[in-house]
Backbone as numpy.savetxt, mean C-alpha at the origin, in Angstrom:
# Nx Ny Nz CAx CAy CAz Cx Cy Cz
-11.64 -17.16 -20.58 -10.19 -16.94 -20.64 -9.49 -18.26 -20.97
-8.55 -18.18 -21.93 -7.77 -19.35 -22.33 -7.01 -19.92 -21.14
-7.02 -21.23 -20.99 -6.24 -21.88 -19.94 -4.75 -21.77 -20.26
-3.96 -21.52 -19.25 -2.53 -21.35 -19.45 -1.88 -22.71 -19.75
-0.90 -22.68 -20.64 -0.19 -23.91 -21.00 1.14 -23.94 -20.25
2.01 -24.87 -20.64 3.30 -24.98 -19.99 4.19 -23.78 -20.29
3.89 -23.02 -21.32 4.70 -21.84 -21.66 3.76 -20.74 -22.14
4.30 -19.56 -22.33 3.50 -18.43 -22.79 3.02 -18.68 -24.21
1.88 -18.11 -24.52 1.28 -18.32 -25.84 1.14 -17.00 -26.57
0.64 -17.08 -27.79 0.36 -15.87 -28.56 -0.84 -15.11 -28.03
-1.56 -15.71 -27.13 -2.75 -15.06 -26.55 -2.50 -14.51 -25.15
-1.30 -14.73 -24.61 -1.02 -14.32 -23.25 -1.14 -12.80 -23.09
-1.84 -12.38 -22.04 -2.02 -10.96 -21.74 -1.00 -10.53 -20.69
-0.40 -9.37 -20.92 0.66 -8.89 -20.03 0.13 -7.87 -19.03
0.58 -8.01 -17.78 0.38 -7.01 -16.74 1.76 -6.62 -16.23
1.96 -5.34 -16.00 3.29 -4.87 -15.63 3.31 -4.28 -14.23
4.52 -4.08 -13.75 4.78 -3.36 -12.51 5.87 -2.36 -12.82
5.60 -1.07 -12.60 6.57 -0.04 -12.95 6.95 0.75 -11.70
8.23 0.71 -11.37 8.75 1.37 -10.18 10.27 1.26 -10.19
10.91 1.95 -9.27 12.35 1.78 -9.08 12.73 2.22 -7.67
13.50 1.38 -6.94 13.91 0.01 -7.30 12.73 -0.95 -7.18
12.80 -2.07 -7.91 11.64 -2.96 -7.92 11.99 -4.44 -7.96
13.25 -4.79 -8.15 13.59 -6.21 -8.31 13.36 -7.03 -7.03
13.20 -6.34 -5.89 12.95 -7.04 -4.63 11.48 -7.43 -4.47
10.62 -6.92 -5.34 9.17 -7.04 -5.12 8.69 -8.48 -5.17
7.72 -8.79 -4.30 7.07 -10.09 -4.30 5.86 -10.14 -5.24
5.49 -8.98 -5.80 4.29 -8.93 -6.62 4.33 -9.86 -7.84
5.45 -9.94 -8.58 5.46 -10.88 -9.71 5.18 -12.32 -9.30
5.79 -12.76 -8.19 5.53 -14.12 -7.70 4.06 -14.28 -7.32
3.53 -13.30 -6.62 2.16 -13.36 -6.14 1.16 -13.47 -7.30
1.32 -12.63 -8.29 0.37 -12.62 -9.41 0.57 -13.82 -10.34
1.83 -14.13 -10.66 2.06 -15.25 -11.58 1.65 -16.58 -10.96
1.86 -16.75 -9.66 1.38 -17.97 -8.99 -0.14 -18.04 -9.02
-0.79 -16.89 -8.89 -2.26 -16.84 -8.94 -2.78 -17.18 -10.34
-2.12 -16.64 -11.37 -2.52 -16.98 -12.75 -2.40 -18.49 -12.98
-1.29 -19.03 -12.52 -1.05 -20.47 -12.69 -2.10 -21.30 -11.96
-2.38 -20.91 -10.71 -3.34 -21.64 -9.89 -4.73 -21.64 -10.52
-5.12 -20.49 -11.09 -6.47 -20.36 -11.67 -6.52 -20.72 -13.15
-5.36 -20.98 -13.75 -5.33 -21.33 -15.16 -5.62 -20.16 -16.07
-5.15 -18.97 -15.71 -5.38 -17.77 -16.51 -4.16 -17.48 -17.39
-4.41 -17.14 -18.63 -3.32 -16.91 -19.58 -2.84 -15.45 -19.51
-2.24 -15.14 -18.37 -1.65 -13.83 -18.13 -0.19 -14.03 -17.71
0.60 -12.96 -17.84 1.95 -12.92 -17.30 2.16 -11.55 -16.65
2.91 -11.54 -15.57 3.14 -10.31 -14.81 4.65 -10.07 -14.73
5.12 -8.93 -15.22 6.54 -8.63 -15.28 6.84 -7.28 -14.64
8.00 -7.19 -13.97 8.44 -5.95 -13.32 9.41 -5.21 -14.23
9.25 -3.88 -14.28 10.12 -3.03 -15.08 10.64 -1.88 -14.23
11.95 -1.64 -14.32 12.57 -0.52 -13.60 12.22 0.77 -14.33
11.29 1.51 -13.76 10.82 2.76 -14.37 10.73 3.83 -13.30
11.40 4.95 -13.52 11.30 6.10 -12.63 10.52 7.21 -13.29
10.50 8.37 -12.67 9.74 9.50 -13.22 10.19 9.89 -14.62
11.50 9.78 -14.89 12.04 10.18 -16.18 11.48 9.34 -17.33
11.30 8.04 -17.08 10.82 7.13 -18.13 9.31 6.93 -18.10
8.65 7.53 -17.11 7.25 7.19 -16.83 6.30 7.50 -17.99
6.43 8.68 -18.58 5.52 9.06 -19.67 5.60 8.06 -20.82
6.82 7.70 -21.19 6.99 6.72 -22.28 6.45 5.35 -21.88
6.64 4.97 -20.61 6.14 3.67 -20.14 4.62 3.61 -20.21
3.95 4.68 -19.82 2.48 4.71 -19.88 2.02 4.65 -21.33
2.72 5.35 -22.20 2.37 5.28 -23.62 2.56 3.86 -24.15
3.58 3.17 -23.62 3.80 1.78 -24.01 2.67 0.87 -23.56
2.11 1.13 -22.40 0.96 0.35 -21.93 -0.18 0.47 -22.93
-0.42 1.69 -23.40 -1.47 1.90 -24.40 -1.13 1.21 -25.73
0.07 1.48 -26.20 0.46 1.02 -27.54 0.52 -0.50 -27.63
0.96 -1.16 -26.55 1.13 -2.61 -26.57 -0.11 -3.36 -26.10
-1.11 -2.63 -25.65 -2.32 -3.30 -25.16 -2.10 -4.05 -23.87
-1.11 -3.60 -23.07 -0.90 -4.20 -21.75 -2.18 -4.00 -20.94
-2.68 -5.07 -20.31 -4.00 -5.02 -19.69 -4.07 -4.24 -18.39
-2.92 -4.00 -17.80 -2.91 -3.22 -16.57 -1.51 -3.15 -16.01
-1.35 -2.34 -14.98 -0.04 -2.21 -14.38 -0.18 -1.81 -12.92
0.66 -2.41 -12.08 0.82 -1.88 -10.74 1.87 -0.79 -10.80
1.76 0.15 -9.87 2.64 1.32 -9.84 3.14 1.48 -8.42
4.46 1.61 -8.27 5.01 1.87 -6.94 5.95 3.06 -7.02
6.62 3.33 -5.91 7.46 4.52 -5.81 8.55 4.50 -6.87
8.87 5.66 -7.47 8.40 7.01 -7.13 7.28 7.51 -8.04
6.46 6.61 -8.55 5.54 6.95 -9.63 4.07 7.11 -9.24
3.73 6.87 -7.98 2.32 6.79 -7.60 1.54 8.08 -7.82
2.20 9.20 -7.63 1.54 10.48 -7.88 1.90 11.03 -9.26
3.13 10.78 -9.68 3.60 11.32 -10.96 2.85 10.75 -12.15
2.24 9.57 -12.00 1.56 8.93 -13.13 0.20 9.55 -13.43
-0.38 10.26 -12.49 -1.76 10.73 -12.63 -2.00 11.58 -13.88
-1.12 12.54 -14.24 -1.38 13.34 -15.44 -1.42 12.54 -16.74
-0.87 11.33 -16.73 -0.82 10.51 -17.95 -2.01 9.56 -18.09
-2.92 9.57 -17.11 -4.06 8.67 -17.13 -5.31 9.38 -17.63
-6.30 8.60 -18.04 -7.54 9.16 -18.59 -8.63 9.34 -17.54
-8.53 8.59 -16.44 -9.61 8.59 -15.46 -9.07 8.08 -14.12
-9.65 8.56 -13.03 -9.30 8.08 -11.70 -10.55 7.57 -11.00
-10.40 6.49 -10.21 -11.49 6.05 -9.37 -11.75 7.12 -8.32
-12.95 7.14 -7.73 -13.24 8.16 -6.70 -12.24 8.17 -5.56
-11.83 6.98 -5.09 -10.88 6.94 -3.97 -9.50 7.40 -4.42
-9.06 7.02 -5.59 -7.76 7.47 -6.11 -7.74 8.99 -6.25
-8.87 9.54 -6.67 -8.96 11.00 -6.81 -8.83 11.66 -5.44
-9.45 11.06 -4.44 -9.39 11.60 -3.09 -7.98 11.46 -2.50
-7.36 10.30 -2.74 -6.01 10.04 -2.22 -4.96 10.87 -2.97
-5.16 11.05 -4.27 -4.17 11.75 -5.06 -2.97 10.89 -5.40
-3.19 9.57 -5.42 -2.12 8.62 -5.76 -2.74 7.38 -6.38
-1.95 6.69 -7.17 -2.41 5.51 -7.91 -1.40 4.39 -7.74
-1.88 3.17 -7.46 -0.96 2.03 -7.45 -1.41 0.93 -8.41
-2.55 1.13 -9.06 -3.07 0.14 -10.00 -3.70 0.87 -11.18
-3.27 0.49 -12.38 -3.83 1.07 -13.61 -4.48 -0.05 -14.42
-5.71 0.17 -14.81 -6.43 -0.80 -15.64 -6.62 -0.22 -17.04
-6.19 -0.97 -18.04 -6.40 -0.61 -19.43 -7.78 -1.13 -19.82
-8.77 -0.26 -19.76 -10.17 -0.66 -19.92 -10.40 -1.33 -21.26
-10.79 -2.62 -21.20 -11.05 -3.45 -22.39 -9.82 -3.55 -23.30
-8.65 -3.20 -22.78 -7.44 -3.29 -23.58 -7.38 -2.31 -24.73
-8.18 -1.24 -24.63 -8.30 -0.31 -25.75 -7.64 1.04 -25.52
-6.81 1.14 -24.49 -6.03 2.35 -24.31 -6.62 3.39 -23.37
-7.79 3.12 -22.80 -8.37 4.05 -21.82 -7.89 3.60 -20.44
-7.01 4.40 -19.84 -6.33 3.99 -18.63 -6.99 4.60 -17.39
-7.40 3.72 -16.48 -8.10 4.13 -15.26 -7.21 3.85 -14.06
-6.97 4.86 -13.25 -6.13 4.72 -12.06 -6.94 4.40 -10.82
-6.46 3.41 -10.07 -7.08 3.01 -8.80 -6.02 3.02 -7.72
-6.45 2.97 -6.46 -5.50 2.82 -5.35 -6.04 1.73 -4.43
-5.24 0.71 -4.18 -5.68 -0.44 -3.37 -4.89 -0.56 -2.07
-3.93 0.34 -1.84 -3.11 0.25 -0.63 -3.95 0.36 0.64
-4.91 1.29 0.64 -5.72 1.51 1.83 -6.60 0.32 2.17
-7.28 -0.22 1.16 -8.12 -1.39 1.40 -7.28 -2.60 1.77
-6.07 -2.69 1.20 -5.16 -3.77 1.56 -4.77 -3.71 3.02
-4.49 -2.50 3.51 -4.11 -2.33 4.92 -5.26 -2.68 5.85
-6.46 -2.21 5.52 -7.63 -2.47 6.37 -7.94 -3.96 6.41
-7.84 -4.64 5.26 -8.08 -6.08 5.22 -7.02 -6.84 6.02
-5.77 -6.39 5.94 -4.70 -7.04 6.70 -4.92 -6.89 8.20
-5.34 -5.73 8.64 -5.63 -5.52 10.06 -6.82 -6.36 10.49
-7.85 -6.40 9.66 -9.05 -7.19 10.00 -8.71 -8.66 10.15
-7.80 -9.16 9.32 -7.39 -10.56 9.41 -6.71 -10.85 10.75
-6.09 -9.83 11.32 -5.43 -9.98 12.62 -6.38 -9.66 13.78
-7.67 -9.49 13.46 -8.67 -9.22 14.49 -8.73 -7.78 14.93
-8.20 -6.88 14.09 -8.17 -5.46 14.44 -9.22 -4.71 13.62
-10.19 -4.12 14.32 -11.25 -3.33 13.69 -10.92 -1.85 13.85
-10.84 -1.11 12.75 -10.46 0.30 12.85 -11.65 1.21 13.13
-12.85 0.68 13.05 -14.05 1.51 13.25 -14.08 2.09 14.67
-14.32 3.39 14.74 -14.45 4.13 16.01 -13.16 4.17 16.82
-12.03 3.89 16.20 -10.75 3.89 16.91 -9.97 5.19 16.68
-9.10 5.51 17.63 -8.14 6.59 17.45 -6.85 5.96 16.93
-6.36 6.49 15.82 -5.19 5.93 15.14 -4.12 7.00 15.02
-2.89 6.63 15.38 -1.73 7.49 15.10 -1.01 6.90 13.90
-0.70 7.76 12.94 -0.07 7.29 11.70 1.10 8.19 11.35
2.23 7.59 11.01 3.37 8.36 10.51 3.53 8.11 9.02
3.74 9.19 8.27 3.97 9.07 6.83 2.87 9.70 6.00
3.26 10.62 5.12 2.30 11.31 4.25 2.57 11.04 2.77
3.31 9.97 2.49 3.54 9.59 1.10 2.35 8.86 0.52
2.57 8.16 -0.59 1.46 7.48 -1.27 0.76 6.46 -0.41
1.52 5.56 0.25 0.91 4.52 1.08 0.23 5.13 2.30
0.91 6.08 2.96 0.34 6.70 4.14 -0.95 7.43 3.83
-0.97 8.13 2.70 -2.17 8.87 2.31 -3.33 7.91 2.01
-3.04 6.83 1.30 -4.07 5.84 0.99 -4.65 5.23 2.25
-3.79 4.89 3.21 -4.25 4.31 4.47 -5.06 5.33 5.25
-4.60 6.57 5.28 -5.32 7.62 6.00 -6.73 7.80 5.44
-6.83 7.93 4.14 -8.13 8.14 3.51 -9.04 6.93 3.73
-8.51 5.72 3.54 -9.35 4.52 3.64 -9.82 4.28 5.07
-8.95 4.46 6.06 -9.37 4.25 7.44 -10.42 5.28 7.84
-10.28 6.50 7.33 -11.29 7.52 7.60 -12.63 7.15 6.96
-12.59 6.71 5.71 -13.82 6.29 5.02 -14.47 5.09 5.69
-13.64 4.23 6.29 -14.15 3.00 6.92 -14.53 3.18 8.38
-14.50 4.41 8.87 -15.10 4.65 10.17 -14.18 4.92 11.34
-12.88 5.17 11.09 -12.00 5.54 12.21 -12.54 6.82 12.86
-12.47 6.88 14.17 -12.98 8.04 14.90 -12.06 9.25 14.76
-10.78 8.99 14.90 -9.80 10.08 14.87 -8.50 9.58 14.28
-7.89 10.41 13.45 -6.63 10.05 12.79 -5.62 11.16 13.06
-4.56 10.80 13.76 -3.52 11.77 14.10 -2.27 11.44 13.29
-1.98 12.28 12.32 -0.88 12.03 11.39 0.34 12.83 11.82
1.49 12.18 11.81 2.76 12.82 12.12 3.71 12.63 10.95
4.45 13.68 10.60 5.37 13.62 9.48 6.48 14.64 9.68
7.66 14.33 9.19 8.73 15.32 9.24 8.40 16.44 8.25
9.04 17.58 8.44 8.80 18.73 7.56 9.60 18.57 6.26
9.18 17.59 5.45 9.83 17.38 4.17 8.84 17.70 3.05
9.14 17.23 1.84 8.30 17.57 0.69 6.89 17.00 0.78
6.70 15.96 1.60 5.38 15.34 1.68 4.48 15.99 2.73
5.02 16.93 3.52 4.22 17.53 4.59 3.01 18.27 4.02
3.21 18.98 2.92 2.09 19.71 2.29 1.01 18.73 1.83
1.43 17.56 1.37 0.46 16.54 0.98 -0.34 16.09 2.19
0.34 15.99 3.35 -0.36 15.64 4.58 -1.40 16.67 4.95
-1.07 17.94 4.76 -2.04 19.02 5.05 -3.27 18.89 4.16
-3.04 18.56 2.90 -4.16 18.38 1.97 -4.99 17.15 2.33
-4.31 16.10 2.76 -5.02 14.87 3.16 -5.92 15.13 4.36
-5.41 15.84 5.35 -6.19 16.18 6.54 -7.42 17.00 6.15
-7.23 17.93 5.25 -8.35 18.77 4.78 -9.42 17.91 4.12
-8.99 16.98 3.27 -9.95 16.11 2.57 -10.72 15.24 3.55
-10.02 14.67 4.52 -10.67 13.79 5.50 -11.70 14.56 6.31
-11.33 15.74 6.75 -12.25 16.54 7.57 -13.45 17.04 6.77
-13.27 17.22 5.46 -14.36 17.70 4.62 -15.27 16.59 4.11
-14.72 15.40 3.90 -15.47 14.34 3.21 -15.83 13.14 4.07
-15.35 13.09 5.30 -15.67 11.96 6.17 -16.06 12.48 7.56
-16.49 11.56 8.41 -16.84 11.92 9.79 -15.65 11.80 10.74
-14.53 11.38 10.20 -13.31 11.22 11.00 -12.65 12.58 11.23
-12.12 12.78 12.43 -11.38 13.99 12.75 -9.89 13.72 12.49
-9.28 14.54 11.64 -7.88 14.34 11.28 -7.04 15.55 11.63
-5.81 15.29 12.09 -4.86 16.36 12.39 -3.49 15.97 11.84
-2.64 16.97 11.63 -1.27 16.74 11.18 -0.32 17.50 12.08
0.72 16.82 12.56 1.69 17.41 13.48 3.10 17.08 13.02
4.00 18.02 13.21 5.41 17.80 12.90 5.95 16.70 13.81
6.58 15.69 13.22 7.13 14.58 13.99 8.23 15.04 14.95
8.77 16.21 14.72 9.78 16.76 15.63 9.19 17.03 17.02
7.88 17.17 17.10 7.22 17.36 18.39 7.02 15.98 19.04
8.08 15.48 19.65 8.07 14.13 20.20 7.11 13.98 21.38
6.92 15.05 22.13 5.97 14.99 23.25 4.56 14.73 22.73
4.19 15.44 21.68 2.86 15.25 21.09 2.73 13.86 20.47
3.81 13.39 19.86 3.82 12.06 19.23 3.58 10.97 20.28
4.30 11.04 21.37 4.16 10.04 22.41 2.78 10.11 23.07
2.28 11.32 23.29 0.96 11.48 23.88 -0.12 10.91 22.97
0.03 11.13 21.66 -0.94 10.63 20.69 -0.99 9.10 20.72
0.18 8.46 20.73 0.22 7.00 20.76 -0.40 6.48 22.06
-0.16 7.19 23.16 -0.72 6.78 24.45 -2.25 6.79 24.42
-2.82 7.65 23.60 -4.28 7.79 23.52 -4.88 7.00 22.35
-4.03 6.31 21.60 -4.48 5.57 20.42 -4.53 4.08 20.69
-5.37 3.38 19.94 -5.40 1.92 20.03 -4.55 1.28 18.94
-4.23 2.07 17.88 -3.46 1.56 16.75 -2.39 2.57 16.37
-1.16 2.09 16.16 -0.10 2.92 15.60 0.33 2.31 14.27
0.30 3.11 13.22 0.69 2.66 11.88 1.89 3.46 11.41
2.96 2.75 11.06 4.14 3.38 10.46 4.07 3.16 8.96
3.75 4.22 8.23 3.64 4.13 6.77 4.80 4.86 6.09
5.93 4.93 6.78 7.13 5.53 6.20 8.01 4.40 5.65
9.14 4.78 5.09 10.10 3.78 4.61 11.13 3.41 5.66
11.00 3.97 6.86 11.94 3.67 7.93 11.79 2.20 8.33
12.90 1.49 8.32 12.86 0.06 8.62 13.25 -0.80 7.44
13.17 -0.23 6.23 13.62 -0.95 5.05 14.88 -0.28 4.51
15.61 -0.98 3.67 16.85 -0.43 3.13 16.60 0.92 2.47
17.47 1.92 2.70 18.74 1.86 3.45 18.57 2.23 4.93
17.33 2.24 5.42 17.06 2.66 6.81 16.67 1.46 7.68
17.19 0.28 7.35 16.78 -0.95 8.03 17.18 -1.00 9.50
18.12 -0.16 9.91 18.57 -0.17 11.31 17.95 0.96 12.13
16.91 1.59 11.58 16.29 2.71 12.26 14.82 2.43 12.59
14.30 3.19 13.55 12.89 3.12 13.93 12.48 4.48 14.46
11.17 4.76 14.46 10.69 6.07 14.88 10.33 6.12 16.36
10.26 4.95 17.01 9.95 4.89 18.44 11.15 4.31 19.17
11.64 5.05 20.16 12.78 4.59 20.95 12.45 4.44 22.43
11.34 4.98 22.87 10.98 4.96 24.29 10.10 3.75 24.59
10.57 2.81 25.41 9.77 1.62 25.74 8.44 1.95 26.40
8.36 3.10 27.06 7.13 3.49 27.74 5.98 3.72 26.76
6.32 3.96 25.50 5.29 4.18 24.49 4.53 2.89 24.17
5.21 1.75 24.32 4.62 0.46 23.97 3.83 -0.09 25.15
2.64 -0.59 24.86 1.81 -1.22 25.88 1.12 -2.44 25.27
0.67 -3.40 26.08 0.11 -4.65 25.55 -1.08 -4.47 24.62
-1.93 -3.47 24.87 -3.14 -3.33 24.05 -2.93 -2.43 22.83
-1.71 -1.96 22.61 -1.42 -1.14 21.44 -1.11 -2.03 20.24
-1.84 -1.83 19.14 -1.55 -2.54 17.89 -0.49 -1.74 17.14
0.62 -2.38 16.80 1.70 -1.74 16.05 1.74 -2.37 14.65
1.53 -1.55 13.64 1.46 -2.02 12.26 2.49 -1.26 11.42
3.45 -1.99 10.87 4.49 -1.41 10.03 4.25 -1.88 8.60
4.10 -0.95 7.66 3.78 -1.34 6.29 4.95 -2.01 5.57
6.16 -1.89 6.13 7.32 -2.55 5.52 7.19 -4.07 5.67
7.51 -4.81 4.61 7.48 -6.27 4.69 8.82 -6.92 4.37
9.79 -6.10 4.01 11.14 -6.61 3.78 12.12 -5.63 4.42
12.68 -6.00 5.58 12.64 -7.30 6.26 11.28 -7.58 6.91
11.03 -8.87 7.17 9.75 -9.27 7.77 9.58 -8.67 9.17
10.68 -8.57 9.92 10.62 -7.96 11.24 11.52 -6.73 11.26
10.93 -5.56 11.19 11.69 -4.32 11.25 12.15 -4.06 12.68
13.02 -3.08 12.82 13.47 -2.68 14.15 12.29 -2.25 15.01
11.32 -1.59 14.41 10.13 -1.16 15.16 9.36 -2.36 15.69
9.11 -3.35 14.84 8.33 -4.50 15.27 9.07 -5.31 16.34
10.37 -5.47 16.16 11.16 -6.18 17.17 11.09 -5.46 18.50
11.23 -4.14 18.47 11.18 -3.31 19.66 9.81 -3.43 20.34
8.74 -3.39 19.53 7.38 -3.47 20.07 7.15 -4.82 20.76
7.61 -5.91 20.13 7.45 -7.24 20.71 8.24 -7.36 22.01
9.46 -6.86 22.01 10.31 -6.95 23.20 9.73 -6.21 24.40
8.91 -5.20 24.10 8.37 -4.37 25.19 6.87 -4.57 25.40
6.35 -5.73 24.95 5.04 -6.15 25.39 3.86 -5.99 24.46
4.07 -5.47 23.26 2.94 -5.35 22.34 2.49 -6.74 21.90
1.21 -7.04 22.07 0.70 -8.36 21.71 0.45 -8.49 20.20
0.23 -7.36 19.54 0.04 -7.39 18.09 1.06 -6.44 17.44
2.05 -7.03 16.79 3.06 -6.28 16.04 3.05 -6.88 14.63
2.48 -6.16 13.69 2.12 -6.69 12.38 2.98 -6.06 11.29
3.56 -6.90 10.42 4.33 -6.34 9.31 3.44 -6.11 8.08
4.06 -5.61 7.00 3.30 -5.20 5.83 3.01 -6.30 4.83
3.35 -7.55 5.16 3.13 -8.62 4.19 1.64 -8.81 3.89
0.80 -8.78 4.91 -0.63 -8.93 4.69 -1.19 -7.80 3.84
-0.73 -6.58 4.10 -1.17 -5.44 3.30 -0.74 -5.62 1.85
0.51 -6.07 1.65 1.01 -6.29 0.30 0.15 -7.33 -0.43
-0.20 -8.41 0.27 -1.01 -9.46 -0.35 -2.40 -8.95 -0.69
-3.03 -8.25 0.25 -4.41 -7.83 0.03 -4.54 -6.66 -0.94
-3.54 -5.76 -0.98 -3.60 -4.73 -2.02 -3.44 -5.39 -3.38
-2.60 -6.44 -3.41 -2.44 -7.19 -4.64 -3.70 -7.94 -5.04
-4.41 -8.46 -4.04 -5.67 -9.17 -4.31 -6.71 -8.23 -4.89
-6.75 -7.01 -4.37 -7.69 -6.01 -4.90 -7.32 -5.66 -6.34
-6.03 -5.50 -6.61 -5.57 -5.20 -7.97 -5.85 -6.37 -8.91
-5.62 -7.59 -8.43 -5.85 -8.80 -9.23 -7.31 -8.85 -9.70
-8.22 -8.51 -8.81 -9.65 -8.50 -9.15 -9.93 -7.46 -10.24
-9.28 -6.31 -10.14 -9.47 -5.27 -11.15 -8.90 -5.69 -12.49
-7.76 -6.38 -12.47 -7.12 -6.81 -13.72 -7.90 -7.92 -14.42
-8.33 -8.92 -13.64 -8.84 -10.16 -14.23 -10.32 -10.41 -14.02
-10.92 -9.74 -13.05 -12.30 -10.03 -12.69 -12.45 -11.25 -11.80
-11.31 -11.87 -11.44 -11.31 -13.07 -10.60 -10.78 -12.75 -9.21
-11.15 -13.59 -8.24 -10.61 -13.45 -6.89 -9.25 -14.12 -6.80
-8.30 -13.42 -6.26 -6.97 -14.01 -6.07 -7.05 -15.16 -5.08
-6.38 -16.29 -5.35 -6.34 -17.40 -4.38 -5.39 -17.07 -3.24
-5.88 -16.27 -2.29 -5.04 -15.69 -1.25 -4.33 -16.76 -0.41
-5.04 -17.81 -0.05 -4.41 -18.86 0.77 -3.24 -19.50 0.04
-3.40 -19.71 -1.25 -2.32 -20.27 -2.05 -1.13 -19.32 -2.10
-1.41 -18.04 -2.30 -0.35 -17.04 -2.34 0.41 -16.99 -1.02
-0.33 -17.04 0.08 0.31 -17.03 1.40 1.22 -18.24 1.57
0.76 -19.39 1.11 1.57 -20.60 1.28 2.88 -20.48 0.49
2.81 -19.87 -0.66 4.00 -19.68 -1.48 4.95 -18.67 -0.84
4.42 -17.52 -0.46 5.25 -16.45 0.08 5.82 -16.80 1.45
4.99 -17.41 2.29 5.47 -17.74 3.64 6.45 -18.89 3.59
6.23 -19.83 2.66 7.18 -20.94 2.53 8.54 -20.41 2.10
8.50 -19.36 1.23 9.77 -18.77 0.80 10.45 -18.05 1.95
C-alpha cells in the first residue's frame, strides 16, 4: 500500500460512512487517524444517507470503486437487499454495519461488527460473558448484533426486553434464531412488564441497554428508575457514547454499581473489526483511544 503523503493523492482509496444523522460520528476521526498512523493511503468520509437515498448510494459504492462503507441507522437492515453477499453472522443477525467491496470490483459483502465490538469492550473491562445471565433492552440493529454475538460466545441465558414497537417482531425472530442455533436460552418480554424486567436484572450479572434512550433527543431519559435494581456486582453497559455518561450510567454509579460502562469501547472495537476488513491491517487501538479520549 502506498504511503500517505501530506495530502490526498490520485491513488487514495475511499471508505464511506452512510447514515443519518451522522455528523456527530467519531468514526471518521478514528479511521483517518489510523490511516495516518499506519501510513495507509485511504480516506474515510461521512455522508448523510437515509433509506430514500440508500439504493443510489450503494450503486455509487460500486460505480466509484469505493473500497468499503460503514452503515448506521436507519440503513443497517434496509441495505441488505442491495448487497451481493452476507457474512454468516450478518445473515444470522439480519443487519449490516460494514460493507466490503471485494477487490474493489463491485461485489459487495455485508458484515456486522457491533456484536464483536461489544464483547471486546466488555472483556477489556474484565467482564466475561461466558456462562452469564444477561438482561438486554433493545431489538434494533445494535441490540440484535449484541444478542446474537453474546449467544454465540457462550452466554448462558439472554433475557431481552423491548417495547411493543416495530422492532418487537425482530426480537421474536432473534430469540428463535438464538434458541435454534446456539446453546444459549433466549426469551423476549414486553418492557411494559416492569416486574419481570426488575426480576430479570436481579438474576443477571450484566445489564445491557442497546436502545437509543440516553442520546439525543432522549438524553434526559433512562429505562431504570428504581435504585433497588442497582447492586455493586451488576455490570451496567450502555451502548450510547454521546454523551459519555448517560442518565442510566450516572444513576448506576450513584447507586453503587462498580462497573458502569459507556459505548465508546464498543464503538472503537466495532471500528477496529471493520478496519481489519477494509484494509487487512490491525487498527492502532491505543493511538485511537489517545485521540478520542484527549478530545
